[in-house]
Short mmCIF file of C-alpha atoms in Angstrom, two decimals:
data_model
loop_
_atom_site.label_atom_id
_atom_site.label_comp_id
_atom_site.label_asym_id
_atom_site.label_seq_id
_atom_site.Cartn_x
_atom_site.Cartn_y
_atom_site.Cartn_z
CA GLY A 1 0.00 0.00 0.00
CA GLN A 2 0.93 3.64 -0.09
CA SER A 3 0.49 6.54 2.34
CA LEU A 4 1.54 10.15 2.16
CA GLU A 5 1.46 12.88 4.80
CA GLN A 6 2.05 16.61 4.47
CA PRO A 7 0.77 19.53 6.52
CA SER A 8 -2.38 20.93 4.97
CA GLU A 9 -1.47 24.61 5.22
CA VAL A 10 1.43 26.90 6.10
CA THR A 11 1.36 30.68 6.40
CA ALA A 12 4.47 32.86 6.35
CA VAL A 13 5.53 36.38 5.49
CA GLU A 14 7.56 37.57 2.54
CA GLY A 15 11.26 36.92 2.99
CA ALA A 16 10.72 34.09 5.47
CA ILE A 17 11.77 30.45 5.17
CA VAL A 18 9.21 27.67 5.05
CA GLN A 19 9.85 23.94 5.39
CA ILE A 20 7.21 21.51 4.12
CA ASN A 21 7.64 18.03 5.54
CA CYS A 22 6.58 14.88 3.78
CA THR A 23 6.42 11.34 5.13
CA TYR A 24 5.57 8.48 2.87
CA GLN A 25 5.17 4.74 2.67
CA THR A 26 5.66 3.29 -0.76
CA SER A 27 6.75 -0.13 -1.88
CA GLY A 28 9.44 -0.18 -4.55
CA PHE A 29 10.47 3.41 -3.78
CA TYR A 30 12.74 5.11 -6.31
CA GLY A 31 12.75 8.75 -5.27
CA LEU A 32 10.72 11.75 -4.15
CA SER A 33 9.40 14.49 -6.41
CA TRP A 34 8.05 17.91 -5.51
CA TYR A 35 5.52 19.89 -7.55
CA GLN A 36 4.02 23.33 -7.26
CA GLN A 37 0.47 24.17 -8.32
CA HIS A 38 -1.02 27.63 -8.39
CA ASP A 39 -4.80 27.91 -8.15
CA GLY A 40 -6.28 27.09 -11.53
CA GLY A 41 -2.91 26.07 -12.92
CA ALA A 42 -1.12 22.88 -13.80
CA PRO A 43 1.36 21.14 -11.51
CA THR A 44 4.92 22.24 -12.20
CA PHE A 45 7.92 20.07 -11.44
CA LEU A 46 10.26 21.56 -8.83
CA SER A 47 12.77 18.90 -7.81
CA TYR A 48 13.56 15.23 -7.45
CA ASN A 49 15.62 13.39 -4.83
CA ALA A 50 16.85 9.94 -5.77
CA LEU A 51 19.54 9.82 -3.10
CA ASP A 52 19.69 10.89 0.52
CA GLY A 53 20.67 14.48 1.10
CA LEU A 54 19.92 17.96 -0.03
CA GLU A 55 19.27 19.14 -3.60
CA GLU A 56 19.39 22.87 -4.12
CA THR A 57 17.71 24.69 -6.99
CA GLY A 58 17.80 28.43 -6.46
CA ARG A 59 15.55 29.49 -3.60
CA PHE A 60 14.08 25.99 -3.30
CA SER A 61 15.86 22.99 -1.79
CA SER A 62 14.63 19.47 -1.24
CA PHE A 63 15.88 16.85 1.18
CA LEU A 64 15.43 13.10 1.37
CA SER A 65 16.12 10.49 4.02
CA ARG A 66 15.26 7.09 2.58
CA SER A 67 15.80 5.30 5.89
CA ASP A 68 13.22 7.55 7.56
CA SER A 69 10.83 7.64 4.58
CA TYR A 70 10.93 11.37 4.99
CA GLY A 71 11.65 14.41 2.89
CA TYR A 72 11.12 18.13 2.96
CA LEU A 73 10.94 21.09 0.64
CA LEU A 74 12.57 24.29 1.83
CA LEU A 75 11.35 27.56 0.39
CA GLN A 76 13.71 30.43 1.11
CA GLU A 77 13.32 34.18 0.67
CA LEU A 78 9.60 33.70 0.24
CA GLN A 79 7.90 35.83 -2.38
CA MET A 80 4.21 36.52 -2.94
CA LYS A 81 4.32 34.43 -6.10
CA ASP A 82 5.26 31.39 -3.99
CA SER A 83 1.68 31.27 -2.68
CA ALA A 84 0.56 27.94 -4.09
CA SER A 85 0.03 24.31 -3.21
CA TYR A 86 3.06 22.07 -2.95
CA PHE A 87 2.94 18.31 -3.41
CA CYS A 88 5.43 15.62 -2.60
CA SER A 89 5.11 12.48 -4.65
CA PRO A 90 7.03 9.27 -4.11
CA GLU A 91 8.04 7.58 -7.31
CA ALA A 92 7.82 3.83 -7.48
CA ALA A 93 7.78 1.06 -10.04
CA GLY A 94 5.49 1.90 -12.92
CA ASN A 95 6.71 5.48 -13.03
CA LYS A 96 3.40 6.83 -11.79
CA LEU A 97 3.07 10.11 -9.89
CA THR A 98 0.64 10.10 -6.99
CA PHE A 99 -0.56 13.33 -5.46
CA GLY A 100 -1.83 13.68 -1.92
CA GLY A 101 -3.72 16.63 -0.57
CA GLY A 102 -0.63 18.83 -0.73
CA THR A 103 0.40 21.78 1.42
CA ARG A 104 -1.15 25.14 0.75
CA VAL A 105 1.42 27.90 1.33
CA LEU A 106 0.07 31.37 1.91
CA VAL A 107 2.61 34.18 1.75
CA LYS A 108 1.59 37.41 3.43
CA PRO A 109 3.20 40.82 2.89
CA GLU B 1 11.19 25.52 -23.49
CA PRO B 2 9.24 22.49 -24.77
CA GLU B 3 5.69 22.25 -23.52
CA VAL B 4 2.70 19.93 -23.46
CA THR B 5 -0.22 21.39 -25.37
CA GLN B 6 -3.84 20.59 -24.56
CA THR B 7 -6.97 21.45 -26.52
CA PRO B 8 -9.55 22.68 -25.95
CA SER B 9 -8.91 24.74 -22.84
CA HIS B 10 -12.61 24.61 -21.94
CA GLN B 11 -15.33 22.23 -23.03
CA VAL B 12 -18.97 22.15 -22.06
CA THR B 13 -20.90 19.04 -22.96
CA GLN B 14 -24.29 17.53 -22.29
CA MET B 15 -24.56 14.49 -20.06
CA GLY B 16 -24.36 11.32 -22.10
CA GLN B 17 -22.33 12.87 -24.89
CA GLU B 18 -18.89 11.70 -25.93
CA VAL B 19 -15.92 14.01 -25.55
CA ILE B 20 -12.37 13.76 -26.80
CA LEU B 21 -9.65 15.69 -25.03
CA ARG B 22 -6.49 16.25 -27.01
CA CYS B 23 -2.89 16.53 -26.01
CA VAL B 24 0.39 16.98 -27.81
CA PRO B 25 3.15 15.71 -25.49
CA ILE B 26 6.76 16.81 -25.71
CA SER B 27 8.16 15.24 -28.84
CA ASN B 28 10.99 13.15 -27.39
CA HIS B 29 9.08 11.99 -24.33
CA LEU B 30 8.12 8.34 -24.10
CA TYR B 31 5.60 8.18 -21.25
CA PHE B 32 2.21 9.86 -21.39
CA TYR B 33 -0.39 10.34 -18.69
CA TRP B 34 -3.83 11.68 -17.98
CA TYR B 35 -4.76 13.10 -14.61
CA ARG B 36 -7.87 14.86 -13.45
CA GLN B 37 -8.66 17.33 -10.71
CA ILE B 38 -12.19 17.90 -9.52
CA LEU B 39 -12.60 21.47 -8.28
CA GLY B 40 -11.12 21.85 -4.81
CA GLN B 41 -9.78 18.32 -4.70
CA LYS B 42 -6.43 16.67 -5.26
CA VAL B 43 -4.95 15.68 -8.60
CA GLU B 44 -5.91 12.07 -9.39
CA PHE B 45 -4.10 9.65 -11.67
CA LEU B 46 -6.17 8.19 -14.49
CA VAL B 47 -3.87 6.33 -16.85
CA SER B 48 -0.30 5.99 -18.06
CA PHE B 49 0.69 5.04 -21.59
CA TYR B 50 3.95 3.71 -22.93
CA ASN B 51 5.00 2.01 -26.12
CA ASN B 52 1.51 2.37 -27.59
CA GLU B 53 -0.29 0.66 -24.78
CA ILE B 54 -1.72 1.37 -21.37
CA SER B 55 0.87 0.60 -18.70
CA GLU B 56 -1.29 1.39 -15.69
CA LYS B 57 -4.76 2.68 -14.97
CA SER B 58 -6.65 3.70 -11.87
CA GLU B 59 -10.08 2.61 -10.65
CA ILE B 60 -11.47 5.84 -12.05
CA PHE B 61 -10.46 4.78 -15.56
CA ASP B 62 -13.40 2.50 -16.22
CA ASP B 63 -14.90 1.32 -19.50
CA GLN B 64 -16.19 4.82 -20.24
CA PHE B 65 -12.64 6.02 -20.72
CA SER B 66 -10.16 5.21 -23.45
CA VAL B 67 -6.84 6.62 -24.63
CA GLU B 68 -5.23 6.61 -28.01
CA ARG B 69 -2.10 7.80 -29.71
CA PRO B 70 -3.46 8.03 -33.24
CA ASP B 71 -0.26 9.38 -34.75
CA GLY B 72 3.25 10.28 -33.69
CA SER B 73 2.27 13.46 -31.90
CA ASN B 74 -1.25 13.37 -30.46
CA PHE B 75 -2.46 11.63 -27.32
CA THR B 76 -6.20 11.64 -26.69
CA LEU B 77 -8.56 10.84 -23.84
CA LYS B 78 -12.08 9.85 -24.81
CA ILE B 79 -14.99 9.74 -22.42
CA ARG B 80 -17.75 7.76 -24.10
CA SER B 81 -20.84 8.84 -22.20
CA THR B 82 -20.14 11.73 -19.89
CA LYS B 83 -21.65 11.98 -16.44
CA LEU B 84 -22.05 15.03 -14.24
CA GLU B 85 -19.28 13.75 -11.98
CA ASP B 86 -16.83 13.78 -14.89
CA SER B 87 -16.72 17.57 -14.60
CA ALA B 88 -13.14 18.35 -13.73
CA MET B 89 -9.88 19.76 -15.02
CA TYR B 90 -8.09 17.12 -17.08
CA PHE B 91 -4.32 17.33 -17.28
CA CYS B 92 -2.13 15.58 -19.78
CA ALA B 93 1.52 15.01 -18.87
CA SER B 94 4.57 13.45 -20.43
CA SER B 95 7.95 12.34 -19.16
CA ASP B 96 11.30 11.15 -20.39
CA PRO B 97 13.00 8.30 -18.50
CA ARG B 98 16.37 10.03 -19.06
CA SER B 99 15.37 13.04 -16.97
CA TYR B 100 13.37 13.80 -13.87
CA GLY B 101 9.90 15.18 -13.57
CA TYR B 102 6.72 15.22 -15.54
CA THR B 103 5.70 18.12 -17.75
CA PHE B 104 2.02 18.92 -17.47
CA GLY B 105 -0.17 20.67 -19.98
CA SER B 106 -2.30 23.61 -18.88
CA GLY B 107 -5.39 21.41 -18.76
CA THR B 108 -8.84 21.12 -20.26
CA ARG B 109 -11.70 22.22 -18.04
CA LEU B 110 -14.59 19.87 -18.78
CA THR B 111 -18.05 20.85 -17.62
CA VAL B 112 -20.83 18.30 -18.00
CA VAL B 113 -24.33 19.79 -17.82
#
């Protein structure tokens, strides 16, 4: 079976740092993907962790610990345009993305 | 930057009618997908397609649904007899096993009345 947990909502101010945690249970785990979705928009790929450790892509970083079935997405120097929903998705055999409820990030001025 | 193109962007159809949603995946991608998102809910997997056949499908993807890659560029989702509960945003996506991440199209908003 598969399970996925993320906080439902996070609120922060512009310039702050936000960490979105993700715990998962997936058989045949390959890696963890992160996607962003603005209201009314399509999901957009942010990052992928195949190995343990931190991957940095500009203001966004993603971390994975395979032994803990845990990852996080770190959003730094928050901007208003970062207000969106963020989804972690474990990748497993069959190459299928599965989305949970996601984390809604609200950035306030 | 290459993108996945979906047409139409909006479609309104009467209950019981057939609809075909169209997608042009990124040209060198090998895996194709359909997802849907009912308003206010999470994105749900419908079907994945590889090497001209369905590789996986969800419980949602029942006999009313079918997919086709009629030529080298298009990827279509057909709903044979639409129901009110089929109203949703339908996203097409494609991926390349040599790189990470899926690329999603901007979606088709289907409204069944």
